[in-house]
mmCIF file with all atom_site columns, C-alpha atoms in Angstrom:
data_model
loop_
_atom_site.group_PDB
_atom_site.id
_atom_site.type_symbol
_atom_site.label_atom_id
_atom_site.label_alt_id
_atom_site.label_comp_id
_atom_site.label_asym_id
_atom_site.label_entity_id
_atom_site.label_seq_id
_atom_site.pdbx_PDB_ins_code
_atom_site.Cartn_x
_atom_site.Cartn_y
_atom_site.Cartn_z
_atom_site.occupancy
_atom_site.B_iso_or_equiv
_atom_site.pdbx_formal_charge
_atom_site.auth_seq_id
_atom_site.auth_comp_id
_atom_site.auth_asym_id
_atom_site.auth_atom_id
_atom_site.pdbx_PDB_model_num
ATOM 1   C CA . MET A 1 1   ? -4.271  7.274   -4.186  1.00 96.00 ? 1   MET A CA 1
ATOM 2   C CA . ALA A 1 2   ? -3.001  5.654   -1.221  1.00 97.00 ? 2   ALA A CA 1
ATOM 3   C CA . GLN A 1 3   ? -4.757  4.395   2.281   1.00 97.00 ? 3   GLN A CA 1
ATOM 4   C CA . VAL A 1 4   ? -2.985  3.643   5.832   1.00 96.00 ? 4   VAL A CA 1
ATOM 5   C CA . GLY A 1 5   ? -5.246  2.608   8.997   1.00 96.00 ? 5   GLY A CA 1
ATOM 6   C CA . GLN A 1 6   ? -3.169  3.417   12.133  1.00 96.00 ? 6   GLN A CA 1
ATOM 7   C CA . SER A 1 7   ? -3.789  3.571   15.767  1.00 97.00 ? 7   SER A CA 1
ATOM 8   C CA . LEU A 1 8   ? -3.976  7.188   17.432  1.00 97.00 ? 8   LEU A CA 1
ATOM 9   C CA . ASP A 1 9   ? -0.376  7.538   17.992  1.00 96.00 ? 9   ASP A CA 1
ATOM 10  C CA . GLY A 1 10  ? 0.265   6.842   14.634  1.00 95.00 ? 10  GLY A CA 1
ATOM 11  C CA . ARG A 1 11  ? 1.326   3.249   14.752  1.00 95.00 ? 11  ARG A CA 1
ATOM 12  C CA . ILE A 1 12  ? 0.477   0.223   12.014  1.00 94.00 ? 12  ILE A CA 1
ATOM 13  C CA . ALA A 1 13  ? 1.900   -2.536  14.231  1.00 92.00 ? 13  ALA A CA 1
ATOM 14  C CA . THR A 1 14  ? 3.412   -3.657  17.627  1.00 93.00 ? 14  THR A CA 1
ATOM 15  C CA . LEU A 1 15  ? 7.112   -3.900  17.324  1.00 92.00 ? 15  LEU A CA 1
ATOM 16  C CA . SER A 1 16  ? 6.742   -8.021  17.409  1.00 90.00 ? 16  SER A CA 1
ATOM 17  C CA . GLY A 1 17  ? 5.344   -6.966  14.027  1.00 85.00 ? 17  GLY A CA 1
ATOM 18  C CA . ASP A 1 18  ? 1.382   -7.593  14.738  1.00 88.00 ? 18  ASP A CA 1
ATOM 19  C CA . ALA A 1 19  ? -1.106  -5.492  12.441  1.00 87.00 ? 19  ALA A CA 1
ATOM 20  C CA . ARG A 1 20  ? -3.976  -7.778  12.792  1.00 83.00 ? 20  ARG A CA 1
ATOM 21  C CA . ASP A 1 21  ? -6.570  -5.944  14.770  1.00 85.00 ? 21  ASP A CA 1
ATOM 22  C CA . VAL A 1 22  ? -4.833  -1.886  13.942  1.00 93.00 ? 22  VAL A CA 1
ATOM 23  C CA . SER A 1 23  ? -8.177  -0.456  12.270  1.00 96.00 ? 23  SER A CA 1
ATOM 24  C CA . GLY A 1 24  ? -11.562 -1.516  12.894  1.00 96.00 ? 24  GLY A CA 1
ATOM 25  C CA . PRO A 1 25  ? -14.400 -3.282  10.864  1.00 97.00 ? 25  PRO A CA 1
ATOM 26  C CA . ASP A 1 26  ? -15.674 -0.153  9.538   1.00 98.00 ? 26  ASP A CA 1
ATOM 27  C CA . GLY A 1 27  ? -11.673 1.139   8.742   1.00 97.00 ? 27  GLY A CA 1
ATOM 28  C CA . LEU A 1 28  ? -11.662 -2.283  7.037   1.00 96.00 ? 28  LEU A CA 1
ATOM 29  C CA . ALA A 1 29  ? -14.637 -1.955  5.355   1.00 97.00 ? 29  ALA A CA 1
ATOM 30  C CA . HIS A 1 30  ? -13.184 1.380   4.422   1.00 97.00 ? 30  HIS A CA 1
ATOM 31  C CA . LEU A 1 31  ? -10.300 -0.437  2.817   1.00 97.00 ? 31  LEU A CA 1
ATOM 32  C CA . HIS A 1 32  ? -12.223 -2.903  0.889   1.00 97.00 ? 32  HIS A CA 1
ATOM 33  C CA . ARG A 1 33  ? -14.139 -0.439  -0.672  1.00 97.00 ? 33  ARG A CA 1
ATOM 34  C CA . CYS A 1 34  ? -11.151 1.336   -1.753  1.00 97.00 ? 34  CYS A CA 1
ATOM 35  C CA . ARG A 1 35  ? -10.349 -1.915  -3.641  1.00 98.00 ? 35  ARG A CA 1
ATOM 36  C CA . ALA A 1 36  ? -12.890 -2.364  -5.179  1.00 98.00 ? 36  ALA A CA 1
ATOM 37  C CA . LEU A 1 37  ? -12.911 1.013   -7.066  1.00 97.00 ? 37  LEU A CA 1
ATOM 38  C CA . THR A 1 38  ? -8.908  0.657   -8.228  1.00 98.00 ? 38  THR A CA 1
ATOM 39  C CA . ASP A 1 39  ? -7.472  -1.127  -11.246 1.00 98.00 ? 39  ASP A CA 1
ATOM 40  C CA . ALA A 1 40  ? -4.520  -2.716  -9.213  1.00 98.00 ? 40  ALA A CA 1
ATOM 41  C CA . VAL A 1 41  ? -3.141  -2.672  -5.643  1.00 98.00 ? 41  VAL A CA 1
ATOM 42  C CA . ILE A 1 42  ? 0.030   -2.004  -4.176  1.00 98.00 ? 42  ILE A CA 1
ATOM 43  C CA . VAL A 1 43  ? 1.943   -3.526  -1.703  1.00 97.00 ? 43  VAL A CA 1
ATOM 44  C CA . GLY A 1 44  ? 6.363   -3.883  -0.465  1.00 95.00 ? 44  GLY A CA 1
ATOM 45  C CA . GLU A 1 45  ? 7.377   -6.536  -0.154  1.00 94.00 ? 45  GLU A CA 1
ATOM 46  C CA . GLY A 1 46  ? 7.798   -6.773  3.363   1.00 91.00 ? 46  GLY A CA 1
ATOM 47  C CA . THR A 1 47  ? 3.942   -6.026  3.867   1.00 91.00 ? 47  THR A CA 1
ATOM 48  C CA . MET A 1 48  ? 4.081   -9.539  1.917   1.00 93.00 ? 48  MET A CA 1
ATOM 49  C CA . GLN A 1 49  ? 6.629   -10.711 4.396   1.00 90.00 ? 49  GLN A CA 1
ATOM 50  C CA . ALA A 1 50  ? 5.507   -9.552  7.940   1.00 87.00 ? 50  ALA A CA 1
ATOM 51  C CA . ASP A 1 51  ? 1.252   -9.597  6.716   1.00 90.00 ? 51  ASP A CA 1
ATOM 52  C CA . ASP A 1 52  ? 0.702   -12.126 3.870   1.00 92.00 ? 52  ASP A CA 1
ATOM 53  C CA . PRO A 1 53  ? -2.652  -10.419 2.917   1.00 93.00 ? 53  PRO A CA 1
ATOM 54  C CA . SER A 1 54  ? -4.744  -11.668 -0.317  1.00 95.00 ? 54  SER A CA 1
ATOM 55  C CA . LEU A 1 55  ? -5.487  -8.834  -1.492  1.00 97.00 ? 55  LEU A CA 1
ATOM 56  C CA . SER A 1 56  ? -8.895  -9.199  -2.555  1.00 96.00 ? 56  SER A CA 1
ATOM 57  C CA . VAL A 1 57  ? -12.452 -8.118  -2.365  1.00 97.00 ? 57  VAL A CA 1
ATOM 58  C CA . TYR A 1 58  ? -14.788 -9.339  0.394   1.00 94.00 ? 58  TYR A CA 1
ATOM 59  C CA . LEU A 1 59  ? -15.923 -7.285  2.970   1.00 96.00 ? 59  LEU A CA 1
ATOM 60  C CA . VAL A 1 60  ? -17.893 -5.496  0.699   1.00 96.00 ? 60  VAL A CA 1
ATOM 61  C CA . GLU A 1 61  ? -19.166 -6.392  -3.055  1.00 95.00 ? 61  GLU A CA 1
ATOM 62  C CA . GLY A 1 62  ? -16.851 -5.256  -5.839  1.00 96.00 ? 62  GLY A CA 1
ATOM 63  C CA . GLU A 1 63  ? -14.467 -6.588  -8.784  1.00 96.00 ? 63  GLU A CA 1
ATOM 64  C CA . HIS A 1 64  ? -11.008 -8.028  -7.466  1.00 97.00 ? 64  HIS A CA 1
ATOM 65  C CA . PRO A 1 65  ? -8.023  -5.219  -8.127  1.00 98.00 ? 65  PRO A CA 1
ATOM 66  C CA . VAL A 1 66  ? -4.614  -6.341  -10.063 1.00 98.00 ? 66  VAL A CA 1
ATOM 67  C CA . ARG A 1 67  ? -2.709  -7.132  -7.009  1.00 98.00 ? 67  ARG A CA 1
ATOM 68  C CA . VAL A 1 68  ? 1.097   -5.516  -7.642  1.00 98.00 ? 68  VAL A CA 1
ATOM 69  C CA . ILE A 1 69  ? 3.990   -6.512  -4.907  1.00 98.00 ? 69  ILE A CA 1
ATOM 70  C CA . ILE A 1 70  ? 7.463   -4.444  -5.668  1.00 97.00 ? 70  ILE A CA 1
ATOM 71  C CA . ASP A 1 71  ? 10.451  -7.004  -4.407  1.00 96.00 ? 71  ASP A CA 1
ATOM 72  C CA . CYS A 1 72  ? 13.262  -5.431  -5.361  1.00 94.00 ? 72  CYS A CA 1
ATOM 73  C CA . HIS A 1 73  ? 15.051  -8.036  -4.410  1.00 93.00 ? 73  HIS A CA 1
ATOM 74  C CA . ALA A 1 74  ? 13.437  -10.875 -5.198  1.00 94.00 ? 74  ALA A CA 1
ATOM 75  C CA . ARG A 1 75  ? 13.166  -11.935 -1.516  1.00 94.00 ? 75  ARG A CA 1
ATOM 76  C CA . LEU A 1 76  ? 9.675   -13.401 -2.081  1.00 95.00 ? 76  LEU A CA 1
ATOM 77  C CA . SER A 1 77  ? 8.973   -17.064 -1.634  1.00 93.00 ? 77  SER A CA 1
ATOM 78  C CA . GLY A 1 78  ? 6.109   -18.154 -3.964  1.00 93.00 ? 78  GLY A CA 1
ATOM 79  C CA . GLU A 1 79  ? 4.950   -19.456 -0.808  1.00 93.00 ? 79  GLU A CA 1
ATOM 80  C CA . GLU A 1 80  ? 2.411   -16.629 0.257   1.00 95.00 ? 80  GLU A CA 1
ATOM 81  C CA . LYS A 1 81  ? -1.033  -17.337 0.084   1.00 94.00 ? 81  LYS A CA 1
ATOM 82  C CA . LEU A 1 82  ? -1.922  -15.185 -2.871  1.00 95.00 ? 82  LEU A CA 1
ATOM 83  C CA . PHE A 1 83  ? 0.278   -16.845 -5.287  1.00 95.00 ? 83  PHE A CA 1
ATOM 84  C CA . GLN A 1 84  ? -1.549  -20.285 -4.332  1.00 91.00 ? 84  GLN A CA 1
ATOM 85  C CA . ASP A 1 85  ? -5.261  -18.896 -4.660  1.00 92.00 ? 85  ASP A CA 1
ATOM 86  C CA . GLY A 1 86  ? -5.884  -18.755 -8.141  1.00 91.00 ? 86  GLY A CA 1
ATOM 87  C CA . GLY A 1 87  ? -7.483  -15.555 -7.039  1.00 93.00 ? 87  GLY A CA 1
ATOM 88  C CA . ALA A 1 88  ? -7.506  -11.640 -9.603  1.00 97.00 ? 88  ALA A CA 1
ATOM 89  C CA . PRO A 1 89  ? -3.612  -11.648 -10.952 1.00 97.00 ? 89  PRO A CA 1
ATOM 90  C CA . VAL A 1 90  ? -0.594  -10.916 -9.504  1.00 98.00 ? 90  VAL A CA 1
ATOM 91  C CA . ILE A 1 91  ? 2.334   -8.533  -10.698 1.00 98.00 ? 91  ILE A CA 1
ATOM 92  C CA . VAL A 1 92  ? 5.649   -8.834  -9.096  1.00 97.00 ? 92  VAL A CA 1
ATOM 93  C CA . ILE A 1 93  ? 7.991   -5.978  -9.599  1.00 97.00 ? 93  ILE A CA 1
ATOM 94  C CA . GLN A 1 94  ? 11.970  -6.906  -9.700  1.00 96.00 ? 94  GLN A CA 1
ATOM 95  C CA . GLY A 1 95  ? 15.227  -5.037  -10.433 1.00 95.00 ? 95  GLY A CA 1
ATOM 96  C CA . GLU A 1 96  ? 16.939  -5.737  -13.069 1.00 93.00 ? 96  GLU A CA 1
ATOM 97  C CA . HIS A 1 97  ? 19.539  -7.413  -10.895 1.00 91.00 ? 97  HIS A CA 1
ATOM 98  C CA . ALA A 1 98  ? 16.712  -9.854  -9.017  1.00 90.00 ? 98  ALA A CA 1
ATOM 99  C CA . GLU A 1 99  ? 17.296  -13.179 -9.897  1.00 87.00 ? 99  GLU A CA 1
ATOM 100 C CA . ARG A 1 100 ? 14.054  -14.536 -11.287 1.00 81.00 ? 100 ARG A CA 1
ATOM 101 C CA . LYS A 1 101 ? 11.804  -17.052 -9.432  1.00 80.00 ? 101 LYS A CA 1
ATOM 102 C CA . THR A 1 102 ? 8.972   -19.104 -10.482 1.00 82.00 ? 102 THR A CA 1
ATOM 103 C CA . LEU A 1 103 ? 6.485   -17.170 -8.536  1.00 92.00 ? 103 LEU A CA 1
ATOM 104 C CA . GLY A 1 104 ? 3.452   -18.564 -9.268  1.00 89.00 ? 104 GLY A CA 1
ATOM 105 C CA . ASN A 1 105 ? 1.050   -17.693 -12.159 1.00 90.00 ? 105 ASN A CA 1
ATOM 106 C CA . ALA A 1 106 ? 2.698   -14.092 -11.799 1.00 95.00 ? 106 ALA A CA 1
ATOM 107 C CA . ASP A 1 107 ? 3.411   -11.505 -13.944 1.00 96.00 ? 107 ASP A CA 1
ATOM 108 C CA . ILE A 1 108 ? 7.620   -10.896 -13.709 1.00 96.00 ? 108 ILE A CA 1
ATOM 109 C CA . ILE A 1 109 ? 8.110   -7.126  -14.499 1.00 96.00 ? 109 ILE A CA 1
ATOM 110 C CA . SER A 1 110 ? 11.906  -5.881  -14.268 1.00 96.00 ? 110 SER A CA 1
ATOM 111 C CA . LEU A 1 111 ? 13.030  -2.448  -13.941 1.00 97.00 ? 111 LEU A CA 1
ATOM 112 C CA . PRO A 1 112 ? 15.779  -0.572  -13.234 1.00 95.00 ? 112 PRO A CA 1
ATOM 113 C CA . ALA A 1 113 ? 16.603  -0.400  -9.167  1.00 92.00 ? 113 ALA A CA 1
ATOM 114 C CA . HIS A 1 114 ? 18.572  3.029   -8.100  1.00 88.00 ? 114 HIS A CA 1
ATOM 115 C CA . PRO A 1 115 ? 20.299  2.948   -4.485  1.00 85.00 ? 115 PRO A CA 1
ATOM 116 C CA . ASN A 1 116 ? 16.627  3.612   -3.043  1.00 84.00 ? 116 ASN A CA 1
ATOM 117 C CA . GLY A 1 117 ? 14.937  1.106   -4.596  1.00 89.00 ? 117 GLY A CA 1
ATOM 118 C CA . ILE A 1 118 ? 13.052  1.302   -7.935  1.00 95.00 ? 118 ILE A CA 1
ATOM 119 C CA . ASP A 1 119 ? 11.502  4.285   -9.348  1.00 96.00 ? 119 ASP A CA 1
ATOM 120 C CA . ALA A 1 120 ? 7.593   4.939   -8.186  1.00 97.00 ? 120 ALA A CA 1
ATOM 121 C CA . ARG A 1 121 ? 6.982   6.587   -11.453 1.00 97.00 ? 121 ARG A CA 1
ATOM 122 C CA . ASP A 1 122 ? 8.956   3.589   -13.204 1.00 97.00 ? 122 ASP A CA 1
ATOM 123 C CA . ILE A 1 123 ? 6.839   1.393   -11.192 1.00 98.00 ? 123 ILE A CA 1
ATOM 124 C CA . LEU A 1 124 ? 3.226   3.143   -12.636 1.00 97.00 ? 124 LEU A CA 1
ATOM 125 C CA . ALA A 1 125 ? 4.527   4.082   -15.987 1.00 98.00 ? 125 ALA A CA 1
ATOM 126 C CA . ALA A 1 126 ? 4.307   -0.658  -16.368 1.00 98.00 ? 126 ALA A CA 1
ATOM 127 C CA . LEU A 1 127 ? 1.240   -0.489  -14.505 1.00 98.00 ? 127 LEU A CA 1
ATOM 128 C CA . HIS A 1 128 ? -0.326  1.992   -16.915 1.00 98.00 ? 128 HIS A CA 1
ATOM 129 C CA . ALA A 1 129 ? 0.760   0.426   -20.007 1.00 98.00 ? 129 ALA A CA 1
ATOM 130 C CA . ARG A 1 130 ? -0.809  -2.488  -18.790 1.00 97.00 ? 130 ARG A CA 1
ATOM 131 C CA . GLY A 1 131 ? -4.133  -0.391  -18.747 1.00 98.00 ? 131 GLY A CA 1
ATOM 132 C CA . LEU A 1 132 ? -3.725  -0.205  -15.155 1.00 98.00 ? 132 LEU A CA 1
ATOM 133 C CA . ARG A 1 133 ? -4.656  3.314   -14.231 1.00 97.00 ? 133 ARG A CA 1
ATOM 134 C CA . ARG A 1 134 ? -5.894  3.601   -10.710 1.00 98.00 ? 134 ARG A CA 1
ATOM 135 C CA . ILE A 1 135 ? -3.986  2.893   -8.311  1.00 98.00 ? 135 ILE A CA 1
ATOM 136 C CA . LEU A 1 136 ? -4.352  2.106   -4.320  1.00 98.00 ? 136 LEU A CA 1
ATOM 137 C CA . VAL A 1 137 ? -1.307  1.696   -2.672  1.00 98.00 ? 137 VAL A CA 1
ATOM 138 C CA . GLU A 1 138 ? -2.724  0.185   0.414   1.00 95.00 ? 138 GLU A CA 1
ATOM 139 C CA . GLY A 1 139 ? 1.258   -0.435  2.588   1.00 86.00 ? 139 GLY A CA 1
ATOM 140 C CA . GLY A 1 140 ? 3.912   -0.674  4.224   1.00 88.00 ? 140 GLY A CA 1
ATOM 141 C CA . ALA A 1 141 ? 4.889   2.562   5.216   1.00 89.00 ? 141 ALA A CA 1
ATOM 142 C CA . ARG A 1 142 ? 7.927   2.730   3.243   1.00 90.00 ? 142 ARG A CA 1
ATOM 143 C CA . THR A 1 143 ? 5.603   1.731   0.084   1.00 94.00 ? 143 THR A CA 1
ATOM 144 C CA . ILE A 1 144 ? 3.035   4.805   0.583   1.00 95.00 ? 144 ILE A CA 1
ATOM 145 C CA . ALA A 1 145 ? 6.207   7.323   1.390   1.00 93.00 ? 145 ALA A CA 1
ATOM 146 C CA . ARG A 1 146 ? 7.608   6.531   -1.761  1.00 93.00 ? 146 ARG A CA 1
ATOM 147 C CA . PHE A 1 147 ? 4.854   6.987   -3.974  1.00 96.00 ? 147 PHE A CA 1
ATOM 148 C CA . LEU A 1 148 ? 3.984   10.538  -1.870  1.00 95.00 ? 148 LEU A CA 1
ATOM 149 C CA . ASP A 1 149 ? 7.364   11.712  -1.923  1.00 92.00 ? 149 ASP A CA 1
ATOM 150 C CA . ALA A 1 150 ? 7.240   11.937  -5.914  1.00 94.00 ? 150 ALA A CA 1
ATOM 151 C CA . GLY A 1 151 ? 4.108   13.785  -5.571  1.00 95.00 ? 151 GLY A CA 1
ATOM 152 C CA . LEU A 1 152 ? 2.158   11.081  -7.018  1.00 97.00 ? 152 LEU A CA 1
ATOM 153 C CA . VAL A 1 153 ? -0.597  10.346  -4.823  1.00 97.00 ? 153 VAL A CA 1
ATOM 154 C CA . ASP A 1 154 ? -3.306  12.514  -5.742  1.00 96.00 ? 154 ASP A CA 1
ATOM 155 C CA . ARG A 1 155 ? -5.440  11.457  -2.164  1.00 97.00 ? 155 ARG A CA 1
ATOM 156 C CA . LEU A 1 156 ? -4.411  9.565   0.532   1.00 98.00 ? 156 LEU A CA 1
ATOM 157 C CA . HIS A 1 157 ? -7.036  8.250   3.401   1.00 98.00 ? 157 HIS A CA 1
ATOM 158 C CA . VAL A 1 158 ? -5.961  7.788   7.173   1.00 98.00 ? 158 VAL A CA 1
ATOM 159 C CA . ALA A 1 159 ? -7.909  5.981   9.260   1.00 97.00 ? 159 ALA A CA 1
ATOM 160 C CA . ILE A 1 160 ? -7.529  6.384   12.411  1.00 98.00 ? 160 ILE A CA 1
ATOM 161 C CA . SER A 1 161 ? -9.017  3.416   15.055  1.00 97.00 ? 161 SER A CA 1
ATOM 162 C CA . PRO A 1 162 ? -9.865  4.085   18.988  1.00 97.00 ? 162 PRO A CA 1
ATOM 163 C CA . ILE A 1 163 ? -6.140  2.896   19.699  1.00 97.00 ? 163 ILE A CA 1
ATOM 164 C CA . ILE A 1 164 ? -3.012  2.909   21.356  1.00 97.00 ? 164 ILE A CA 1
ATOM 165 C CA . ILE A 1 165 ? -0.416  0.964   20.861  1.00 97.00 ? 165 ILE A CA 1
ATOM 166 C CA . GLY A 1 166 ? 2.985   2.822   22.201  1.00 96.00 ? 166 GLY A CA 1
ATOM 167 C CA . ALA A 1 167 ? 5.622   1.652   19.930  1.00 96.00 ? 167 ALA A CA 1
ATOM 168 C CA . GLY A 1 168 ? 5.884   0.236   16.656  1.00 94.00 ? 168 GLY A CA 1
ATOM 169 C CA . PRO A 1 169 ? 6.034   1.286   13.135  1.00 92.00 ? 169 PRO A CA 1
ATOM 170 C CA . ALA A 1 170 ? 4.976   4.341   12.348  1.00 93.00 ? 170 ALA A CA 1
ATOM 171 C CA . GLY A 1 171 ? 1.968   4.570   8.867   1.00 91.00 ? 171 GLY A CA 1
ATOM 172 C CA . ILE A 1 172 ? 3.860   6.675   7.082   1.00 91.00 ? 172 ILE A CA 1
ATOM 173 C CA . ILE A 1 173 ? 7.659   7.542   6.957   1.00 89.00 ? 173 ILE A CA 1
ATOM 174 C CA . LEU A 1 174 ? 8.315   10.570  5.134   1.00 90.00 ? 174 LEU A CA 1
ATOM 175 C CA . PRO A 1 175 ? 12.452  12.652  5.026   1.00 89.00 ? 175 PRO A CA 1
ATOM 176 C CA . PRO A 1 176 ? 12.635  14.597  8.625   1.00 92.00 ? 176 PRO A CA 1
ATOM 177 C CA . ILE A 1 177 ? 12.196  18.178  7.949   1.00 94.00 ? 177 ILE A CA 1
ATOM 178 C CA . ASP A 1 178 ? 13.471  21.041  10.004  1.00 96.00 ? 178 ASP A CA 1
ATOM 179 C CA . LYS A 1 179 ? 10.080  23.228  10.431  1.00 97.00 ? 179 LYS A CA 1
ATOM 180 C CA . LEU A 1 180 ? 6.528   22.804  10.476  1.00 95.00 ? 180 LEU A CA 1
ATOM 181 C CA . SER A 1 181 ? 6.575   25.746  7.930   1.00 95.00 ? 181 SER A CA 1
ATOM 182 C CA . ASP A 1 182 ? 7.924   22.582  5.699   1.00 93.00 ? 182 ASP A CA 1
ATOM 183 C CA . ALA A 1 183 ? 5.081   20.269  6.395   1.00 94.00 ? 183 ALA A CA 1
ATOM 184 C CA . ARG A 1 184 ? 2.713   18.453  3.596   1.00 93.00 ? 184 ARG A CA 1
ATOM 185 C CA . ARG A 1 185 ? -0.695  20.000  4.773   1.00 95.00 ? 185 ARG A CA 1
ATOM 186 C CA . PRO A 1 186 ? -3.279  18.732  2.153   1.00 96.00 ? 186 PRO A CA 1
ATOM 187 C CA . SER A 1 187 ? -6.840  20.017  1.895   1.00 97.00 ? 187 SER A CA 1
ATOM 188 C CA . THR A 1 188 ? -8.550  17.229  4.457   1.00 98.00 ? 188 THR A CA 1
ATOM 189 C CA . GLU A 1 189 ? -12.234 16.383  4.681   1.00 98.00 ? 189 GLU A CA 1
ATOM 190 C CA . VAL A 1 190 ? -13.273 14.012  8.284   1.00 98.00 ? 190 VAL A CA 1
ATOM 191 C CA . TYR A 1 191 ? -15.624 11.534  8.960   1.00 98.00 ? 191 TYR A CA 1
ATOM 192 C CA . ASP A 1 192 ? -16.929 9.623   11.271  1.00 98.00 ? 192 ASP A CA 1
ATOM 193 C CA . LEU A 1 193 ? -16.828 5.468   9.828   1.00 98.00 ? 193 LEU A CA 1
ATOM 194 C CA . GLY A 1 194 ? -17.890 4.289   12.830  1.00 98.00 ? 194 GLY A CA 1
ATOM 195 C CA . SER A 1 195 ? -15.128 2.485   14.478  1.00 98.00 ? 195 SER A CA 1
ATOM 196 C CA . ASP A 1 196 ? -12.336 4.562   12.857  1.00 98.00 ? 196 ASP A CA 1
ATOM 197 C CA . ILE A 1 197 ? -12.285 8.436   12.089  1.00 98.00 ? 197 ILE A CA 1
ATOM 198 C CA . LEU A 1 198 ? -11.266 9.314   8.345   1.00 98.00 ? 198 LEU A CA 1
ATOM 199 C CA . PHE A 1 199 ? -8.789  11.726  7.015   1.00 98.00 ? 199 PHE A CA 1
ATOM 200 C CA . ASP A 1 200 ? -9.369  11.943  3.803   1.00 98.00 ? 200 ASP A CA 1
ATOM 201 C CA . CYS A 1 201 ? -6.542  14.180  1.958   1.00 98.00 ? 201 CYS A CA 1
ATOM 202 C CA . ARG A 1 202 ? -6.449  15.886  -1.294  1.00 97.00 ? 202 ARG A CA 1
ATOM 203 C CA . PHE A 1 203 ? -2.516  16.813  -2.981  1.00 94.00 ? 203 PHE A CA 1
ATOM 204 C CA . GLY A 1 204 ? -2.374  19.244  -5.687  1.00 76.00 ? 204 GLY A CA 1
#
């Protein structure tokens, strides 16, 4: 499963990287419900650098998921707060070429890196081997696209907040297509969360 919160014009942050209030309170609560229902939540290194999220559950009742960061080139410093908070376990996925660092008590998994990064299938296989089956891919845009393009996302939640940002990174970035007939058209249900509208998209 993957989840993205975005504006009416499909942005997840401003050009300067401010994403703090892109989702309304009900959209944020929904995100935390998704976290609470999963074994592990995945983000990319770019999301860590931009937002420094805790990836924990605190707006609803529920268990904290294992926190997984894809850091192919070992760019994280170890100063990020999730390495310091003593919360749920942290797994860092690195490319085999990367110079290993000590990142708090994080479990470092080294996987083969290809020109386009680490294969999403290898990431899921490594997590499944640790008993982590229910996975939430939370961000950013390229990380979600990596799993979506590999056909590994069975369900995509897009929560849209009624704001217009005008410019900034898109919620999902996939390879371009020439014709709308080639666009993905998942089976979709729409829910009014209150502050946000949720598109619940099913693939396959």
